[in-house]
PDB file of C-alpha atoms in Angstrom:
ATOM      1  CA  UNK A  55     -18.099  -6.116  -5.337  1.00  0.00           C
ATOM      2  CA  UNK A  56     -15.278  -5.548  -2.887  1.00  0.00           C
ATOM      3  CA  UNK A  57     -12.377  -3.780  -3.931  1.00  0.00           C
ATOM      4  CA  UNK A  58      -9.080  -3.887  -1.780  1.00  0.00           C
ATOM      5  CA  UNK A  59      -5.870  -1.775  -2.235  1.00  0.00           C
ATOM      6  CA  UNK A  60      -2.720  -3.314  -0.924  1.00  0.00           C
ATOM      7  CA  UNK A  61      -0.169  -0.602  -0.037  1.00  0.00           C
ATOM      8  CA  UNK A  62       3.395  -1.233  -0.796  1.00  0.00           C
ATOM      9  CA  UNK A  63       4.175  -4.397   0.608  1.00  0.00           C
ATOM     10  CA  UNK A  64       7.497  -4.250  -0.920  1.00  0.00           C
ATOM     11  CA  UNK A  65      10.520  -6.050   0.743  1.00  0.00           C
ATOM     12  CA  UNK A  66      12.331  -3.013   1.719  1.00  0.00           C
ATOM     13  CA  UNK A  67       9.220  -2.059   3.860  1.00  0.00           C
ATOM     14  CA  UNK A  68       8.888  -5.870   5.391  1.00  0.00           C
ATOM     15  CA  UNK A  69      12.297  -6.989   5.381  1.00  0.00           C
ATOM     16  CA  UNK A  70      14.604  -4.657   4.140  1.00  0.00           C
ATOM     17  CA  UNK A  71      16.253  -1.080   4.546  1.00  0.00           C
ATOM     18  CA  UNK A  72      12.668  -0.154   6.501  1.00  0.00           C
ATOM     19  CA  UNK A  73      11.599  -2.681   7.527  1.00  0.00           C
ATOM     20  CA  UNK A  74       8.137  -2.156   9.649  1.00  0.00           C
ATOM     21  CA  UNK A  75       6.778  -3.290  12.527  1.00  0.00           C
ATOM     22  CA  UNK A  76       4.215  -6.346  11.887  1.00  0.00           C
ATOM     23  CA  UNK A  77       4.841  -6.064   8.323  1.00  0.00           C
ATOM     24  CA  UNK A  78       5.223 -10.004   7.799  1.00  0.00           C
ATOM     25  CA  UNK A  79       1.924 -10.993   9.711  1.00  0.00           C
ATOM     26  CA  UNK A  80      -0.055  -8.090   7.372  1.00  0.00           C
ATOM     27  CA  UNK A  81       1.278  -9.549   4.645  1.00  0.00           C
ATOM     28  CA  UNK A  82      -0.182 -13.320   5.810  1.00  0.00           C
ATOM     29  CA  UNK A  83      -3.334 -11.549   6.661  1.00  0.00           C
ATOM     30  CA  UNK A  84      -4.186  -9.870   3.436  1.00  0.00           C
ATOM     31  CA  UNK A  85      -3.326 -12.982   1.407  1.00  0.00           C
ATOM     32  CA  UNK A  86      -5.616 -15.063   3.277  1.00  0.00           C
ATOM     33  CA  UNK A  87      -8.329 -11.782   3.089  1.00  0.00           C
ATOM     34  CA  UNK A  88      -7.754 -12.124  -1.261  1.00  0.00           C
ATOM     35  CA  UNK A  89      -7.949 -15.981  -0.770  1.00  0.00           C
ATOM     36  CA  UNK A  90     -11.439 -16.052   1.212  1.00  0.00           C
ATOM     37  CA  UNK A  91     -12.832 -13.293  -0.839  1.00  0.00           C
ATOM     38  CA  UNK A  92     -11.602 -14.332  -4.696  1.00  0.00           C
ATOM     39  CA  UNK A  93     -14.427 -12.376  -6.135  1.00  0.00           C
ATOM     40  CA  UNK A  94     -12.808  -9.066  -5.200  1.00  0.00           C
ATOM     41  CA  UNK A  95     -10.997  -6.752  -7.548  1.00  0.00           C
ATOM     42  CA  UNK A  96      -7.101  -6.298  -5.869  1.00  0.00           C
ATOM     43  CA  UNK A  97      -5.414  -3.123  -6.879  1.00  0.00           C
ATOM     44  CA  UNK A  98      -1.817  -2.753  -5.647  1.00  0.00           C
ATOM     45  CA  UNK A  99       0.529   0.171  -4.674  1.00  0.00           C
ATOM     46  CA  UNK A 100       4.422   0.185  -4.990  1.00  0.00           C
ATOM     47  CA  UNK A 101       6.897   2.621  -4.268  1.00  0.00           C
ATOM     48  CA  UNK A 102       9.411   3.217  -7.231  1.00  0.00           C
ATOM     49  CA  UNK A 103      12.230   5.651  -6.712  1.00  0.00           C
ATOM     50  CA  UNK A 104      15.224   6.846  -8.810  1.00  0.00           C
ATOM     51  CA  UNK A 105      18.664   6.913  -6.931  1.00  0.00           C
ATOM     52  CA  UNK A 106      17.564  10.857  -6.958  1.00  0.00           C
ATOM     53  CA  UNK A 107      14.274  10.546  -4.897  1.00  0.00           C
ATOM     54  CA  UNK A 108      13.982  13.460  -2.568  1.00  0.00           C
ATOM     55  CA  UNK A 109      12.776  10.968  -0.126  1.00  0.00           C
ATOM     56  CA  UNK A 110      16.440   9.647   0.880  1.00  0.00           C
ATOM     57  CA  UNK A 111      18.141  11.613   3.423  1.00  0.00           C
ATOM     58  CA  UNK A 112      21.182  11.154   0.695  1.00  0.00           C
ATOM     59  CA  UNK A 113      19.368  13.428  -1.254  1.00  0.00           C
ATOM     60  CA  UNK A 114      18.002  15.641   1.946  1.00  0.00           C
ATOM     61  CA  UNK A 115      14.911  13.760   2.803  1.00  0.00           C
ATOM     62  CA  UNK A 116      13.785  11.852   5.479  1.00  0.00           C
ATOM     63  CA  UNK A 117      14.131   8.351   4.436  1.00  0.00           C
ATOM     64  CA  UNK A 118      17.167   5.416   4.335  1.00  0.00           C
ATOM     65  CA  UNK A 119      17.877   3.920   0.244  1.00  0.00           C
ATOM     66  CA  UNK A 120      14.366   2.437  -0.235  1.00  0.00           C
ATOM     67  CA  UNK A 121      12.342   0.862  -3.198  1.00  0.00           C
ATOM     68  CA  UNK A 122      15.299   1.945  -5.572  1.00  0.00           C
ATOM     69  CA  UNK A 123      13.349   0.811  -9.325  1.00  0.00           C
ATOM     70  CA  UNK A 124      14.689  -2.831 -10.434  1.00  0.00           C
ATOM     71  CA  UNK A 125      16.028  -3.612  -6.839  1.00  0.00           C
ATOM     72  CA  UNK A 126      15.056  -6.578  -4.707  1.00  0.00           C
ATOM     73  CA  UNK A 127      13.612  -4.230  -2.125  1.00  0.00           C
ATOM     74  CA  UNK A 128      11.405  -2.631  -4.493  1.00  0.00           C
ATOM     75  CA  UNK A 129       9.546  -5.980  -5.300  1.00  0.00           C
ATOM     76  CA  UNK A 130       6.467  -6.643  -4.118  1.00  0.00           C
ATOM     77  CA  UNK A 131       6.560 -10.024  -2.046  1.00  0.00           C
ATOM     78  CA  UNK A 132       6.496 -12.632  -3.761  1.00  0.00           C
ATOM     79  CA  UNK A 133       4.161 -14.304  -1.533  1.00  0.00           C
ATOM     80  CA  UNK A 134       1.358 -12.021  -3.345  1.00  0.00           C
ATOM     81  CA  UNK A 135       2.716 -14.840  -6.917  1.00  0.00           C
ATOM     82  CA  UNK A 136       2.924 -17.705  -5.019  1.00  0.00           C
ATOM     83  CA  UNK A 137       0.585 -17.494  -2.178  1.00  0.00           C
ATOM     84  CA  UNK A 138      -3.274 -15.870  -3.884  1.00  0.00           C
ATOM     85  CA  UNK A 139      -5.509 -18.721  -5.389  1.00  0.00           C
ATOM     86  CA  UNK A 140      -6.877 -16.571  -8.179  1.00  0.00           C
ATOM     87  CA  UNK A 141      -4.516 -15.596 -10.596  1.00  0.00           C
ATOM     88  CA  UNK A 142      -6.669 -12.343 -11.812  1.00  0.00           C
ATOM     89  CA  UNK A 143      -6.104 -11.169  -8.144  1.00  0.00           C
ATOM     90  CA  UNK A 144      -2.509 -11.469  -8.185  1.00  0.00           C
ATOM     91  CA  UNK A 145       0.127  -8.314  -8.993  1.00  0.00           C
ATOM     92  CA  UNK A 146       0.238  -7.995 -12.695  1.00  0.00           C
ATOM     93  CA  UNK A 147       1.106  -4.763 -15.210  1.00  0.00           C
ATOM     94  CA  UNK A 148      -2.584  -3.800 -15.274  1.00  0.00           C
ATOM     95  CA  UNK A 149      -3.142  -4.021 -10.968  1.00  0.00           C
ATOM     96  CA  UNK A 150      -0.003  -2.495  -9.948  1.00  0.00           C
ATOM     97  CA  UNK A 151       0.442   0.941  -9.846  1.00  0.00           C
ATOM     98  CA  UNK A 152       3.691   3.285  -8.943  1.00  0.00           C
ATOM     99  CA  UNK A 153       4.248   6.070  -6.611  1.00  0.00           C
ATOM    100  CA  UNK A 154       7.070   8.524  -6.021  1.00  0.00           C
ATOM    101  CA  UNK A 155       8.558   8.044  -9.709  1.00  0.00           C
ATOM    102  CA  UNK A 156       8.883  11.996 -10.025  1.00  0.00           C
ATOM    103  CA  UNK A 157      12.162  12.546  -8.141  1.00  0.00           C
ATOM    104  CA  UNK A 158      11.233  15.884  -6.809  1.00  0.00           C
ATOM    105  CA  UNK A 159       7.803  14.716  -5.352  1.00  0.00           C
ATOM    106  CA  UNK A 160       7.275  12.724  -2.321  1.00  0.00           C
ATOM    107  CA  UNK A 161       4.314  10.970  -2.351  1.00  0.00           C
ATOM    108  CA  UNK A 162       2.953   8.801  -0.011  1.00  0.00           C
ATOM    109  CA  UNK A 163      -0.603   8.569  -1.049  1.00  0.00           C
ATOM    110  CA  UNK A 164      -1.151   5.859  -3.830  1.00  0.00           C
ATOM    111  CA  UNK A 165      -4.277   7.880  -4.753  1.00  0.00           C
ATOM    112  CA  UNK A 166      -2.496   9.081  -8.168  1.00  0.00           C
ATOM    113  CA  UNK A 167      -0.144   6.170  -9.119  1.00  0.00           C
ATOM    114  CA  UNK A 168      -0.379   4.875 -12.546  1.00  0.00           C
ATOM    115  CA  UNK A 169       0.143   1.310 -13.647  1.00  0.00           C
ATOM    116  CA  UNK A 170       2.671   0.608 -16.560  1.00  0.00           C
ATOM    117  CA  UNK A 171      -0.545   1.186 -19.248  1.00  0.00           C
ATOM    118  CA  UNK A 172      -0.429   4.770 -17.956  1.00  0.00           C
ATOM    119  CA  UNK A 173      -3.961   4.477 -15.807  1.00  0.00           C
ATOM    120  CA  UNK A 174      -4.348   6.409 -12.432  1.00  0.00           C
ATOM    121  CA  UNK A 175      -5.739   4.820  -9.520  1.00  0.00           C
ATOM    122  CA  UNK A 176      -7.912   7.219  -8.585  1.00  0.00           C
ATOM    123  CA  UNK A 177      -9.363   6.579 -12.192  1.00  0.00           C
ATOM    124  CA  UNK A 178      -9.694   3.023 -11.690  1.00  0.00           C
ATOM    125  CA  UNK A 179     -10.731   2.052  -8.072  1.00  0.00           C
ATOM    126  CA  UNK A 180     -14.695   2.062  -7.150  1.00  0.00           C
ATOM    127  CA  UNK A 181     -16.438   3.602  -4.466  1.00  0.00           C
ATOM    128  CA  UNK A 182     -16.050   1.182  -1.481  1.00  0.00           C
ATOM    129  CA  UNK A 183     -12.550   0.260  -1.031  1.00  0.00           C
ATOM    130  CA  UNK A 184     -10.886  -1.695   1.975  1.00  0.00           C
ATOM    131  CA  UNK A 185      -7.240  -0.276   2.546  1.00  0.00           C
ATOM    132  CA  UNK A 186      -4.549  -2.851   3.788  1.00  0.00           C
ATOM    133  CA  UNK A 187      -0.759  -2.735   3.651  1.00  0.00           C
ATOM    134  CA  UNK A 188       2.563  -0.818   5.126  1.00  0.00           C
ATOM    135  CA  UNK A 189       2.898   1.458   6.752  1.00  0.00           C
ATOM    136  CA  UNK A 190      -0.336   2.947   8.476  1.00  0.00           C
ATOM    137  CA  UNK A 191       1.158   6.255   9.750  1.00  0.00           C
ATOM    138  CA  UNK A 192       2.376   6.659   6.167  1.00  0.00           C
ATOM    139  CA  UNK A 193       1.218   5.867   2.701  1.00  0.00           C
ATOM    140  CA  UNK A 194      -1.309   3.941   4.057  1.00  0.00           C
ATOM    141  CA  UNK A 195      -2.703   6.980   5.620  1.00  0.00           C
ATOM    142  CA  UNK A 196      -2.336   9.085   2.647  1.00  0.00           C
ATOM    143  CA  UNK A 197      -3.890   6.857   0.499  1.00  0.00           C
ATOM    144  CA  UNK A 198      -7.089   6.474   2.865  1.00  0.00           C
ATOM    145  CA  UNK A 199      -7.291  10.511   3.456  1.00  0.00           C
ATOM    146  CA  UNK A 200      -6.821  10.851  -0.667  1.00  0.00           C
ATOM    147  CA  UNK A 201      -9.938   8.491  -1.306  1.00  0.00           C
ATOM    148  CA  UNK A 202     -11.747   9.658   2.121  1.00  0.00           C
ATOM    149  CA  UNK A 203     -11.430  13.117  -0.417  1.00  0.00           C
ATOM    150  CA  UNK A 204     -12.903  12.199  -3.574  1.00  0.00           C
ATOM    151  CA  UNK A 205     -16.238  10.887  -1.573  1.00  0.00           C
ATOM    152  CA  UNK A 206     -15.258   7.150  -1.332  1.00  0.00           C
ATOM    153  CA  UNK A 207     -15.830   4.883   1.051  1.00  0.00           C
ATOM    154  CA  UNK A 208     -12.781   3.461   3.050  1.00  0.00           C
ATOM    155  CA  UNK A 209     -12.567   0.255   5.818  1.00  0.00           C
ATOM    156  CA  UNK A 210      -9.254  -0.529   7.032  1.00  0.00           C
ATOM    157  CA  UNK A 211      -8.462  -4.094   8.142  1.00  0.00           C
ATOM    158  CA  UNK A 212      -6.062  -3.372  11.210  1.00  0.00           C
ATOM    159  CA  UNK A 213      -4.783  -6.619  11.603  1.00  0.00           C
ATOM    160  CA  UNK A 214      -3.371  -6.215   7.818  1.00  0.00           C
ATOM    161  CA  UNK A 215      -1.251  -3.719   8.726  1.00  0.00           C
ATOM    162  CA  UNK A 216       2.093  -3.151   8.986  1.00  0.00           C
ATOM    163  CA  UNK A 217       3.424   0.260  10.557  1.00  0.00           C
ATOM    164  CA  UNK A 218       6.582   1.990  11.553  1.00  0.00           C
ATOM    165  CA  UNK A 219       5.906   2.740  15.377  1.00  0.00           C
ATOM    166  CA  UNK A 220       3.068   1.148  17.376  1.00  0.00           C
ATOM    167  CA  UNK A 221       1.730   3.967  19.625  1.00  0.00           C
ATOM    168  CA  UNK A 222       1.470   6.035  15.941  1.00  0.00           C
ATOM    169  CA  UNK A 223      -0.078   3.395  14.452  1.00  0.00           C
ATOM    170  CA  UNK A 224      -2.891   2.825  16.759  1.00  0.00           C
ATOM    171  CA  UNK A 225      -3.409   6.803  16.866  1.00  0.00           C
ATOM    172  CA  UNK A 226      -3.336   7.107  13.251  1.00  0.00           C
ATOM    173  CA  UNK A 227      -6.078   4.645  13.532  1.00  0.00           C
ATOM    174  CA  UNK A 228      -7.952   6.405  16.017  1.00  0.00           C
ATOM    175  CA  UNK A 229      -8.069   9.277  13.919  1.00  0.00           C
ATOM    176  CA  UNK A 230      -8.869   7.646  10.435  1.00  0.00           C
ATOM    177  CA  UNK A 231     -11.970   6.302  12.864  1.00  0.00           C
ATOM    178  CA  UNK A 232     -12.918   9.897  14.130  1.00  0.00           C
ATOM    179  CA  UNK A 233     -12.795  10.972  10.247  1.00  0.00           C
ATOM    180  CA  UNK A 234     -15.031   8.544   8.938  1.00  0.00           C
ATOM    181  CA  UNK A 235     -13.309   5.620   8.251  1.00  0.00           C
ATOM    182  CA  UNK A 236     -14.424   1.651   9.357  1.00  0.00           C
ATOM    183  CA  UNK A 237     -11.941   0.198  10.875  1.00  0.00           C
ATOM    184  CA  UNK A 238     -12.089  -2.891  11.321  1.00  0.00           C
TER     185      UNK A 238
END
């Protein structure tokens, strides 16, 4: 059975405070992935950050106000409701799970986020997983190089991908190839 993670496609990250490069058309392009495979298990990723996170540059991070819990831009596009045929494959409290919820911690990789029932990922996923989501040089990276680690088998759908620069993008890619990965 194919399992796919979708990796924060939150509006912050398509339309919002960082808003990425091709996020929109990834976001097309993994619903019509779910739609013409609706046998496959969907496991989401979201950012959720405190007005603390160590991730805003408020705070001495890197990172702009993003994915602040019970904000618009920490949604998950709604697109992912409205848009997927099969309700089972659609975000829900058992298929999403949260990242960067520990204020001091940034965490890109989804690899350890927990749904609301208190489940990890890493826990939950199966052995052959197909990565999609935003952004490539970042979380989705993270994630891939975190299952990549526990002996799991990763593809990543390029053209479901949303990233924050191009030229890193398509390198990031390059090496995620080099390492082992399918991409596709």
């Amino acid at each position: 059975m194919k399992e796919i993670l979708v990796v924060d496609c939150q509006y912050d990250f398509i339309d919002g405070t960082l808003a990425c490069g091709h996020a929109e058309e990834a976001v097309k392009n993994i619903i019509k992935f779910i739609n013409d495979n609706p046998d496959a298990k969907v496991y989401y990723s979201a950012d959720n950050h405190s007005p603390k996170h160590c991730s805003y540059i408020s705070n001495g991070g890197t990172w702009p106000v993003h994915c602040q819990a019970g904000t618009h831009g920490a949604e998950i596009h709604s697109s992912f409701t409205s848009g997927i045929k099969n309700p089972a494959q659609r975000p829900n409290d058992e298929t999403v799970y949260y990242k960067g919820e520990n204020d001091g911690v940034e965490e890109y990789s989804a690899f350890e986020a927990t749904n609301r029932a208190g489940k990890k990922l890493c826990n939950t996923i199966g052995h052959e997983v197909i990565v999609t989501g935003i952004a490539t040089e970042f979380c989705v990276k993270e994630s891939v190089l975190a299952l990549l680690k526990s002996g799991r088998k990763v593809t990543v759908k390029a053209e479901m991908l949303g990233w924050v620069d191009e030229n890193n993008h398509r390198s990031t890619l390059q090496e995620l190839a080099e390492m082992g990965v399918t991409v596709a």
